[in-house]
Each structure stands twice: as C-alpha cells, then as structure tokens.
Coordinates of C-alpha atoms in Angstrom, one line a residue:
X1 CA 104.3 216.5 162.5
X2 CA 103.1 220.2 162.7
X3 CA 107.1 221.1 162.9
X4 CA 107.4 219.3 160.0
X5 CA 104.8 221.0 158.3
X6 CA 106.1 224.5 159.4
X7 CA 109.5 223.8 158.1
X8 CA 108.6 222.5 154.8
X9 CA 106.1 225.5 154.5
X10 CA 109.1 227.6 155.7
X11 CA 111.1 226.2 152.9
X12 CA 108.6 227.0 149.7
X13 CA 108.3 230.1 151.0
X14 CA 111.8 231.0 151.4
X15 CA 112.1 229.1 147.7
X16 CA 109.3 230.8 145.9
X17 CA 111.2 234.5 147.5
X18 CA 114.5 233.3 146.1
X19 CA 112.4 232.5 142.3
X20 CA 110.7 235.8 142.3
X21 CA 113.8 238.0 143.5
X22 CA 115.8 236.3 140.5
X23 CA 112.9 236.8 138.1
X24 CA 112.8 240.3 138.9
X25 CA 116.5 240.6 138.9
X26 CA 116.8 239.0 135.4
X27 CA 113.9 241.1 134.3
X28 CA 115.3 244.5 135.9
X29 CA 118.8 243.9 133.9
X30 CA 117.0 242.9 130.6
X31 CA 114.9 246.1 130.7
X32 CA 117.8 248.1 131.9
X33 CA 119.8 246.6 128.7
X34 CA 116.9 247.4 126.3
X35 CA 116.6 251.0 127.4
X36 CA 120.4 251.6 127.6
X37 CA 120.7 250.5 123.7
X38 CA 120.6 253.5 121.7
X39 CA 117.8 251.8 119.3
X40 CA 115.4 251.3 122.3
X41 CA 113.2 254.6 121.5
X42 CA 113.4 253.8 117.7
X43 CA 112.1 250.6 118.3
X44 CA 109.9 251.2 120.7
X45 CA 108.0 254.6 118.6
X46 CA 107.7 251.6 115.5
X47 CA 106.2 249.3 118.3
X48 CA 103.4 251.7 119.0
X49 CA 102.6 252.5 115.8
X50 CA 102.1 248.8 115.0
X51 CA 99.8 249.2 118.1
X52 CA 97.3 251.3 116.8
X53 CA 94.5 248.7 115.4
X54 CA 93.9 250.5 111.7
X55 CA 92.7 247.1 110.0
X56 CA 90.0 247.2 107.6
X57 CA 87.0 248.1 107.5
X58 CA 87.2 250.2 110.5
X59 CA 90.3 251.5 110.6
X60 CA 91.2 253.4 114.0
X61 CA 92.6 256.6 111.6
X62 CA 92.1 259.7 114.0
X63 CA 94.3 257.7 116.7
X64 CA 97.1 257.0 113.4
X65 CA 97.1 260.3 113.2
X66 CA 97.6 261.9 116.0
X67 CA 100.6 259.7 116.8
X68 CA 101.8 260.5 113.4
X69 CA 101.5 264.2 114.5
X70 CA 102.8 263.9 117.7
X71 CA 105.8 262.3 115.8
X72 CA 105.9 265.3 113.5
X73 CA 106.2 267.9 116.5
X74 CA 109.0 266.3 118.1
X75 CA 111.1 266.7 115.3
X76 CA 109.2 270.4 114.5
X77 CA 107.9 269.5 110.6
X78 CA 104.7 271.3 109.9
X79 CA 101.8 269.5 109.4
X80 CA 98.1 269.7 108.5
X81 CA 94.9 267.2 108.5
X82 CA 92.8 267.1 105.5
X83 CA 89.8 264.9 105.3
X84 CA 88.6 264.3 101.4
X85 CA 86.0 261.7 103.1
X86 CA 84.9 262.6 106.1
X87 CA 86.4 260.1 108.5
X88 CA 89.9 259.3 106.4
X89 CA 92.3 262.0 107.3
X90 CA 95.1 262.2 105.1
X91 CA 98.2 263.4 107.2
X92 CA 100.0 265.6 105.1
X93 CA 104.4 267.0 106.5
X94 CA 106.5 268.8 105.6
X95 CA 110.4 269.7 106.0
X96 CA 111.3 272.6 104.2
X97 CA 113.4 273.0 101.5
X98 CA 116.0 276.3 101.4
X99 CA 115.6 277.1 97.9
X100 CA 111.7 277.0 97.1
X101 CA 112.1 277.3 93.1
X102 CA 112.8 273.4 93.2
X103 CA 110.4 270.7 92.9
X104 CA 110.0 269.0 96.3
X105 CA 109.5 265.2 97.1
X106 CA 107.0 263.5 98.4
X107 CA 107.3 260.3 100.6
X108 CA 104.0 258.5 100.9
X109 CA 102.8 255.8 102.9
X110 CA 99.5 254.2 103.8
X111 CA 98.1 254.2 107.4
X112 CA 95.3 251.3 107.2
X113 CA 96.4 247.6 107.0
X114 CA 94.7 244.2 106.2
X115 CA 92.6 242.5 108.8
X116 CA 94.0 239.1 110.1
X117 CA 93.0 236.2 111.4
X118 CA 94.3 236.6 114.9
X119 CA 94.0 232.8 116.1
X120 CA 96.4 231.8 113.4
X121 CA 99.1 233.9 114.6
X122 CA 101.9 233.1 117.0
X123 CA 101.5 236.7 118.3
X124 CA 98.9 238.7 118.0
X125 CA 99.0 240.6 115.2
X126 CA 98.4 243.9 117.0
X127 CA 100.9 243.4 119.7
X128 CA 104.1 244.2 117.9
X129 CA 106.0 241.2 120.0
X130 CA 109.6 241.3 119.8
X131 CA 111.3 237.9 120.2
X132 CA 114.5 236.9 121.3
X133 CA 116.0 236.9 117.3
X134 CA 114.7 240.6 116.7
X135 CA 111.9 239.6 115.1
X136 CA 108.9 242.3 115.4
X137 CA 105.5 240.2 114.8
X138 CA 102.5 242.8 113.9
X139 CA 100.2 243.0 110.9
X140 CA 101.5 246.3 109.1
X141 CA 105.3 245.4 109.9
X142 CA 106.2 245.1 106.3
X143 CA 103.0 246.4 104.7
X144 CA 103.5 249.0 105.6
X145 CA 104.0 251.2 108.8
X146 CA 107.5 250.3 108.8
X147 CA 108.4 252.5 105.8
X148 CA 106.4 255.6 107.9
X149 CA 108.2 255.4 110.7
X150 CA 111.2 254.9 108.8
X151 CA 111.0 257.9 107.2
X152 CA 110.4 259.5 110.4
X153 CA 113.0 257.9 111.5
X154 CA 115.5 259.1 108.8
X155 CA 114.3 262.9 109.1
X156 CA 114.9 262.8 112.7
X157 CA 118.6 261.9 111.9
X158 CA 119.0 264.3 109.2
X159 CA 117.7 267.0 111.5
X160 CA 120.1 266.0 114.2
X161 CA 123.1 265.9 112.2
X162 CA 122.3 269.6 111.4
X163 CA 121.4 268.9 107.3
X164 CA 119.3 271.0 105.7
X165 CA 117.6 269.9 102.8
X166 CA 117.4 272.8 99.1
X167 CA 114.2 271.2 98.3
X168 CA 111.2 271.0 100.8
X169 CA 110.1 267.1 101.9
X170 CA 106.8 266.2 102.4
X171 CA 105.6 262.9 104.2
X172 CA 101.6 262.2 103.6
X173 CA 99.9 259.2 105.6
X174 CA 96.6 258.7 103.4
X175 CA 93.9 256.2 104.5
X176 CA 92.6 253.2 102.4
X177 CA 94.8 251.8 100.4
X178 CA 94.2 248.5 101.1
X179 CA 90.8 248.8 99.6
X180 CA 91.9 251.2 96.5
X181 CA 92.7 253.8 97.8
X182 CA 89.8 255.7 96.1
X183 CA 88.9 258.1 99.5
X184 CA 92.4 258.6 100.0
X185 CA 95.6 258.6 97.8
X186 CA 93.6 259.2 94.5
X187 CA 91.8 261.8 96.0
X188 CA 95.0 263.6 97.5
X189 CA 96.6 263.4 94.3
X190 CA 93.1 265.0 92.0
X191 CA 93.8 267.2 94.6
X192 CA 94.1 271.6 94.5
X193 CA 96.4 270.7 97.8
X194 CA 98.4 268.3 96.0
X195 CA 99.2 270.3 93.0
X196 CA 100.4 273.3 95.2
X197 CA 103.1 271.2 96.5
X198 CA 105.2 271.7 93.2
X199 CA 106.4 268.1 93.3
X200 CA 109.4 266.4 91.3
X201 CA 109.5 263.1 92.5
X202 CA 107.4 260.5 94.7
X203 CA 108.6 257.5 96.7
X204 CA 105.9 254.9 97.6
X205 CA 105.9 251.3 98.9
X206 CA 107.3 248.2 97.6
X207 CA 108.1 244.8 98.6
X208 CA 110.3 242.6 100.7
X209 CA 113.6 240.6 98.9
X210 CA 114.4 237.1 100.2
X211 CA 118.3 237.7 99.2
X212 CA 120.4 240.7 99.9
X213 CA 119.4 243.0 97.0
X214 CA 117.0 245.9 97.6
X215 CA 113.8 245.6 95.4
X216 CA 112.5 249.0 93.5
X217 CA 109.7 249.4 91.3
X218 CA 109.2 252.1 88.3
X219 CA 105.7 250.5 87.3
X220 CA 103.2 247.9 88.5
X221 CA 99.6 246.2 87.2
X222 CA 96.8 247.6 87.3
X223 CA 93.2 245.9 88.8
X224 CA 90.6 244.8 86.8
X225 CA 87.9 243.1 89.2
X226 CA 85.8 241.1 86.6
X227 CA 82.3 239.4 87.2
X228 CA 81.1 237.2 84.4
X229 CA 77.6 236.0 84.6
X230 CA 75.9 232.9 82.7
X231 CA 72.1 232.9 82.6
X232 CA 70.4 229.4 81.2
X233 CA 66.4 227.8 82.0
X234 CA 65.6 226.1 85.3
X235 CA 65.8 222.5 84.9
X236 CA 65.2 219.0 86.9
X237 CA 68.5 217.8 88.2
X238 CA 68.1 214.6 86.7
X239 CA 68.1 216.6 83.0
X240 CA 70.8 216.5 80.4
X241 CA 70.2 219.5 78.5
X242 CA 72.7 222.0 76.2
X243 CA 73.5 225.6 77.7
X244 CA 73.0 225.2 81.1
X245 CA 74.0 228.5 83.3
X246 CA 76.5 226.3 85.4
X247 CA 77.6 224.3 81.8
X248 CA 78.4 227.8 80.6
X249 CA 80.0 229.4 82.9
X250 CA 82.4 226.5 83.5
X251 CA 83.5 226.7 80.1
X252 CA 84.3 230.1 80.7
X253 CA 86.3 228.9 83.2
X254 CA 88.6 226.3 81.9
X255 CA 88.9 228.6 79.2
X256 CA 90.2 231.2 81.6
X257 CA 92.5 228.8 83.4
X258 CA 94.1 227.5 80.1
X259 CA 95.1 231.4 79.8
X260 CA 96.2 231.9 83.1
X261 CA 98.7 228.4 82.8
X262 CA 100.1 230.0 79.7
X263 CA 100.8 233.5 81.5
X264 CA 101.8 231.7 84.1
X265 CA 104.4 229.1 82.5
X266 CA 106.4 232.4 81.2
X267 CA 107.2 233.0 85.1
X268 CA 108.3 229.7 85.7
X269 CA 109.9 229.4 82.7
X270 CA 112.1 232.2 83.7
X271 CA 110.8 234.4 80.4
X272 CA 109.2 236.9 82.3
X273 CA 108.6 238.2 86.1
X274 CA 105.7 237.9 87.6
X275 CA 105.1 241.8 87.2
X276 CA 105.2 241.3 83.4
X277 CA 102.5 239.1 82.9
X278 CA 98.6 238.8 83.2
X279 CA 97.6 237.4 86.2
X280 CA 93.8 235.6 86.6
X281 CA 92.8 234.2 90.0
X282 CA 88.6 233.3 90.9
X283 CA 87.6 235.2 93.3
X284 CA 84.5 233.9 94.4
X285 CA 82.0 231.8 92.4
X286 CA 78.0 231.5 93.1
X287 CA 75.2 229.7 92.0
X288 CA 72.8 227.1 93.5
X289 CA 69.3 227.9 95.0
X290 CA 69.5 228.3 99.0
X291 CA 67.5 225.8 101.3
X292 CA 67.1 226.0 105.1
X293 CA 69.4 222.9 105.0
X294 CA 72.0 223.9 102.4
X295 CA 71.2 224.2 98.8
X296 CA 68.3 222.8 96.0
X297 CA 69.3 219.2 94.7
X298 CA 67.2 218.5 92.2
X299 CA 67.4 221.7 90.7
X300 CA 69.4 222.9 87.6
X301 CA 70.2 226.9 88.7
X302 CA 68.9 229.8 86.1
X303 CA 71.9 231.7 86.9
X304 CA 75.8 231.3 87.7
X305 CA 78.2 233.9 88.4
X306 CA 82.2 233.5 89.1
X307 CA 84.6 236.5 89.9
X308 CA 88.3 236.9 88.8
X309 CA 91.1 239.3 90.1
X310 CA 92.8 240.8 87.0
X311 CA 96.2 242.4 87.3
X312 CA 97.3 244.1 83.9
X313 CA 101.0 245.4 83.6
X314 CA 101.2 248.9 81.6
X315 CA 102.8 246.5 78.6
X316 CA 100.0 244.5 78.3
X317 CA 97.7 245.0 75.2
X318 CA 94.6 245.5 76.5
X319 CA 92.0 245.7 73.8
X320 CA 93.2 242.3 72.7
X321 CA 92.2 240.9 76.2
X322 CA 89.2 242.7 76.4
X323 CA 88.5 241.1 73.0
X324 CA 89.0 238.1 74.7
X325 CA 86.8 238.5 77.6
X326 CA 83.9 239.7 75.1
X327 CA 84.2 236.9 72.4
X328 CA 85.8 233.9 74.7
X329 CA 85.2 234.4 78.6
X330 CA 81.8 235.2 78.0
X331 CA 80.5 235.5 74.7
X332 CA 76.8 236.3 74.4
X333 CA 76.4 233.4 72.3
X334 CA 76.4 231.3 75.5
X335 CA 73.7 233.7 77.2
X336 CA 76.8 235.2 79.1
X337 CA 77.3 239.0 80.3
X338 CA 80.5 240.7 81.9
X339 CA 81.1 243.5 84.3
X340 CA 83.9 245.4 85.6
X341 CA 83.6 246.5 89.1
X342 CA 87.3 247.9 89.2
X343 CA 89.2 248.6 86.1
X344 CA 91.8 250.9 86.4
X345 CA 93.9 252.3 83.8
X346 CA 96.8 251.0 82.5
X347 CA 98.2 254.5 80.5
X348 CA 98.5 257.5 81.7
X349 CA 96.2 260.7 80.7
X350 CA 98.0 261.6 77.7
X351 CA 97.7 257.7 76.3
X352 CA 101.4 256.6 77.2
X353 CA 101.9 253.6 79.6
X354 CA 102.0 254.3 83.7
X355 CA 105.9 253.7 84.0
X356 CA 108.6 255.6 85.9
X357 CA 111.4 255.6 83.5
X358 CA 114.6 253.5 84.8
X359 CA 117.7 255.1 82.4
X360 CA 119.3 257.9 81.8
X361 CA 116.8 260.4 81.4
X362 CA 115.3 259.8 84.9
X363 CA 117.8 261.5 87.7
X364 CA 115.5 260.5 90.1
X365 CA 116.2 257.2 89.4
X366 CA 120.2 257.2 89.3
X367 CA 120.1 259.2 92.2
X368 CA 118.2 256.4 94.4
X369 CA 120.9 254.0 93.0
X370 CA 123.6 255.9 94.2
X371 CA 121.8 257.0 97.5
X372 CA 121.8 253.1 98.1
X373 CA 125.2 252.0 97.6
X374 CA 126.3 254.8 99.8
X375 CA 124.0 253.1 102.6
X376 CA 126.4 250.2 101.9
X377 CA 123.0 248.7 100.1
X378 CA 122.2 246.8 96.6
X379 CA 119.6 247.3 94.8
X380 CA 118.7 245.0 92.2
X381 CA 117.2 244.7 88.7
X382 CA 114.0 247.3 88.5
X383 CA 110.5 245.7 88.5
X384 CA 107.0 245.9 87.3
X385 CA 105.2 245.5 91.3
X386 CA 102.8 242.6 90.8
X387 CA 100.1 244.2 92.4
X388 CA 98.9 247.8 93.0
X389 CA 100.1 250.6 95.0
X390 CA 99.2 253.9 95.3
X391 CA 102.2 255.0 93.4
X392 CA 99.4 254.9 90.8
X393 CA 97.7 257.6 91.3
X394 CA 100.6 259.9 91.5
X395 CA 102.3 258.4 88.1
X396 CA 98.4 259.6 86.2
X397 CA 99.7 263.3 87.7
X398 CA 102.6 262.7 85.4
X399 CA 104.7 262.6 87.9
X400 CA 107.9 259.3 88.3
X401 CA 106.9 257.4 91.1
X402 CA 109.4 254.8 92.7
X403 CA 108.4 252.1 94.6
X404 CA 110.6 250.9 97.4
X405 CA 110.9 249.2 101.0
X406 CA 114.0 248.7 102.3
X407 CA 113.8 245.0 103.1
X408 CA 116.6 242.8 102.9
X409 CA 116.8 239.0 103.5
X410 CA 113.3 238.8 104.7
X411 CA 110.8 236.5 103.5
X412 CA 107.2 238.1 101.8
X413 CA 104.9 238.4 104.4
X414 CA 102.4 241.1 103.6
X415 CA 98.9 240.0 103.8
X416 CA 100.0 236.9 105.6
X417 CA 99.9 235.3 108.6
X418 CA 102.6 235.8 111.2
X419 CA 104.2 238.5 109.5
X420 CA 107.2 240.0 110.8
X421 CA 110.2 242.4 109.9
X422 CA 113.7 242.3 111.9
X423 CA 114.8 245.2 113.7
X424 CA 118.2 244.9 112.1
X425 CA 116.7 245.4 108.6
X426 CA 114.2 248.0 110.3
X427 CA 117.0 249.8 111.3
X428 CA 119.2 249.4 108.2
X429 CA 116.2 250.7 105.8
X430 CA 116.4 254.0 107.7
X431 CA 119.9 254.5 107.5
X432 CA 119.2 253.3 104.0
X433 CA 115.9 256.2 103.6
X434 CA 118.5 259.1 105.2
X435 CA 120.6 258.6 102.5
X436 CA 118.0 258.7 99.9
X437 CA 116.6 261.6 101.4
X438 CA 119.7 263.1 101.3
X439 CA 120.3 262.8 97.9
X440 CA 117.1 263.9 96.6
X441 CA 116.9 267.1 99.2
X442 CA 120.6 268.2 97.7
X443 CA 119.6 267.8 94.2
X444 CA 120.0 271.0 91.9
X445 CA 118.6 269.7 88.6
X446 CA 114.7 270.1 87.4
X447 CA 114.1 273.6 88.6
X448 CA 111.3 275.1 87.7
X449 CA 110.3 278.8 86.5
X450 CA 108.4 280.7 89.0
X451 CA 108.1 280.1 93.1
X452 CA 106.5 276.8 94.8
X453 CA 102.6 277.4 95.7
X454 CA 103.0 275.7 98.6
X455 CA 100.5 277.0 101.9
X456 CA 101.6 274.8 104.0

C-alpha cells in the first residue's frame, strides 16, 4: 500500500512539474512575443500612465508629472512646472519651432480623471489590463490620457524621422478639469506665461465615434449649475393647504421637464444634435426634516431645494432662458429663489459667441482636414461638444480651439464603467496626431510682426 502511495505521489509530482514547465513555457514565448512587437514600449509607456491613480478629489499630480517629464527628456523637449494653486502643477513642453516669428501651437490635455466605482468593473480601473482583443481597460483610457501620450507619442516619431517643425509645439498637462478646471486650464490661459507663448492655434479633447468617422469640435455648451429653492409654512402632514414648499417646487419641476422633452424631442427627431440644444438633468433634490430613523412623517417641510445641470450651446439665447428661470422655474410669486453656482459664459469677451470657425477663413481648420485624410482617416461633420472642455478657456483668449480625439469605432465610454480604448485605434490616433502635427508645424500663413516672447 505504501508503494502504492509513493507511486501515485510520484506521479502528481512528476504531473504538476510537467503543468508548471508548460505554463512557464507558454508564458516565456508570450512575453517574448509582446516585447519583440515594435508597439510593446508604446503600449506599455500608455499603460503606466493609466497607472498613476490621478482620480478626483485627490488626484496623485506630482507623480503625473514627473512621468510626463521623464517622458519629455527622452525625447529632449524642454519643459517647466508651474503651480497657479499650490498642489496642481500644470506641465507645460515645448518643441521648438525654426522660424520664431510664427504663432506656435499648443496641444493640451488634462492629467486628473473621474473617480470610479472599482467593484463594478471587470478590471480595475487603475490596472490598465490588456485583454486578449486589444482592449486596454483603465479609467482615463479615453478621457483622456490617451490623447497625452499620444501626442507624445507622435513627437517622438517626428523627432525620429528627423522633421523639424517652423513653428514651436508646446504640450501642457493642466490639473482639474474634471471639476472646471478653474485651478488649472483657466488659470494657465489668464495667464502672463501663457500669453508669452505667441499662440495661433489650440487642439484639446473630444470624444469617441461609434462608426469610422473621426469626431472634431469647433464649439461646445457651456455649464450652468442651477439651485432653485421653494420656501412655504411648516404644516401637519395630514394638511391640505395652497403653496406648500414641496407643492412649489414640484411645479417648478414638471415645468422644467416639459422643457427639457421639447429640447430633447429635436435630437431625436433628427432636427438638431445633441450639442445644439439645451440640456436640463436634476442633479440632486432635498427637503424633509431628518429623524434618527429616517425622516419627519407627519411633517409638511418649510423648505425644498432641487439642483439641475445646465448645458447652453454658444447659439442659445440666453436672456430668454434666464427669463424663463426668473418668471417660470421659480418665480417669486411662488415664494421661490434661484442661484447659480457655475455659470459660465457662452460669448466670448468682445460679446461674440465661443465658436472656432469651420470654413474658409479658418486654415487651422482645413489643415486638420487634410492632416487627416493623409493619415488614411475621416473626419466627419463638425460638432457643438455636448459638454465642456477646457478648450473653453482658451477660445475667451480669442484664440480657435479644436476639439479632437482620435477614436474610431469605439463605443462612448468616458465617465463610465469598464471603459476601455483598443490599442489598434491607440495606435492609429498617433499616426493620425503626427500628421496633424505635421501640418500645423510646416504652416507658413498667420505670421505675426515682431519675435515670439517665449522664456521657455
């Protein structure tokens, strides 16, 4: 029996070495095949930068940035850390230009992402997994360290191929966007730092296309975070009375609804995109009096208070909707106040609407056309971006600002769970961001008098 024993024991030994000297066979030739594919260190520098845990509200920024800087010195652009806020470096390249009389361009991107709900992910959403279709899981994959590293990515090809570029590129990494950007992109661009870099056009984010057509945007709506409050007597919750504070804000509320369908039937309708029209969504709504066990039954609440998200494209006539808010959403006839806590502005400083011109009398813009169909790309009709982007802050300089991420075939995924870009498109969108680059760097038109102030 103990022979018996030996020999079986013998043979799930034997077994379990043949299983683990396959495994590590299998494994050796799969690494071996990653690292000898000439996309391996592309992919891998996008992995790490997906690594780095910048969610909000504490953003990990010093760490962003010195990979972003250790990025920039191995491709030898100059590069400087400024902090506006104290803790929220902005990261600011640059790759210069041989003629310094031209404008330069500016590619920006934001560093900090949204924070996610890790246990309803398939990966987590910090460890960049690559699956077996290309697939690169990670919060910030489309939204957007991707278009970073991608430009990055592009620079280092340029640079390799031995281009060199008339006007002078700058790359800034800015923190916060992803709660307004008010400590970083609008403070770079009110900025004595920003106005020495004698800028011509800037490229920002934008937003992934289900079919094959490149999306771009030359505008987008802007915020307005509205609080409306109802105020009404106490009551016994067995009461009928008029005016309540919970009566009155509800009819605030259907009234706001009744617009939002209407705004909204356009878009399904096909008579506008979604960019074009007033969006209204509840944000949060409050009322009741607190108990240890829940909330007050029997009593009517003094005060009600609901919250709506706002998004205003520059085309929008906004003192008829502020009319509306004031007379309609809450009138003070119903013992109703409002309150912006964001409202950002839909024109520019001289009074004309915050839009980056799409015809003829925008180069910038036929250029980036042109840049893409060389990159064997299509981009499709121009667009008013839904929500906001820092491209805002840069179109109030007066300057065009174009919103674009090169993502093709690829489902929507920013703020959501289990988002995800493909390497293939990843790879494509720098290819895609070289020629672009390219195209701007070699342009000759828009001089201005004068040399560049630039220090860095």
């Amino acid at each position: 029996m103990k022979m018996k024993l030996c020999s079986i024991n013998m043979a799930k030994n034997n077994c379990h070495i043949i299983l683990s000297i396959c495994f590590l066979y299998s494994f050796t030739i799969s690494t071996a095949s990653i690292q000898e594919h000439p996309s391996e260190p592309i992919i891998s520098r996008f992995q790490q930068y997906l690594q780095i845990d910048t969610a909000q509200p504490t953003p990990h920024y010093y760490e962003a940035a010195d990979f972003i800087i250790s990025q920039a010195n191995s491709i030898s652009l100059e590069s400087q850390t400024i902090e506006f806020v104290k803790g929220k470096p902005v990261v600011l390249l640059k790759w210069p230009g041989s003629d310094p009389s031209l404008p330069s361009v500016l590619l920006n991107s934001h560093t900090d992402i949204v924070p996610s709900e890790h246990e309803k992910w398939n990966h987590h959403p910090l460890s960049a997994y690559l699956d077996s279709q290309g697939n690169v899981f990670a919060r910030g994959s489309q939204d957007m360290k991707c278009v970073g590293m991608q430009y990055l990515e592009a620079i280092r090809r340029l640079k390799a191929s031995g281009f060199q570029p008339l006007r002078s590129v700058y790359l800034s990494f800015v923190p916060d966007e992803e709660i307004g950007g008010h400590d970083g992109a609008e403070k770079f661009a009110e900025s004595d730092v920003f106005e020495k870099l004698n800028l011509g056009i800037v490229l920002d984010e934008g937003l992934a296309s289900p079919n094959e057509n490149y999306r771009a945007f030359y505008a987008e709506r802007s915020p307005w975070w509205l609080v409306i409050k109802a105020i009404g007597a106490p009551g016994h919750g067995a009461k009928l009375y008029d005016n309540t504070a919970v009566e009155n804000l509800m009819k605030s509320i259907e009234s706001i609804r009744k617009f939002r369908a209407s705004q909204f039937d356009l878009v399904k309708a096909g008579l506008k995109e979604e960019g074009e029209v007033v969006s209204v969504n509840m944000a949060f709504l409050k009322s009741g009096t607190p108990s240890p066990t829940g909330f007050v039954m029997n009593l009517q609440p003094s005060e009600a208070e609901a919250g709506f998200d706002i998004r205003i494209p520059p085309t929008a006539d906004c003192k008829s909707l502020e009319r509306r808010i004031a007379e309609e959403w809450a009138p003070a006839s119903r013992n109703m106040t409002f309150r912006f806590i964001q409202k950002m502005a839909v024109l520019d400083k001289s009074g004309k609407p915050l839009i980056t011109s799409t015809d003829s009398s925008n180069p910038w813009w036929n250029l980036l056309e042109e840049a893409v169909k060389r990159a064997n790309g299509k981009l499709g009709k121009p667009e008013i971006f839904p929500a906001s982007t820092d491209a805002r802050y840069f179109r109030d300089q007066g300057l065009p600002a174009i919103g674009f991420s090169p993502m093709a075939n690829t489902p929507i995924l920013l703020h959501d769970h289990n988002e995800f870009l493909n390497i293939a498109e990843y790879l494509k969108g720098i290819e895609v961001y070289e020629s672009i680059i390219k195209a701007y760097t070699s342009y000759t038109g828009h001089a201005r008098s004068g040399v560049t102030k630039d220090e860095l």
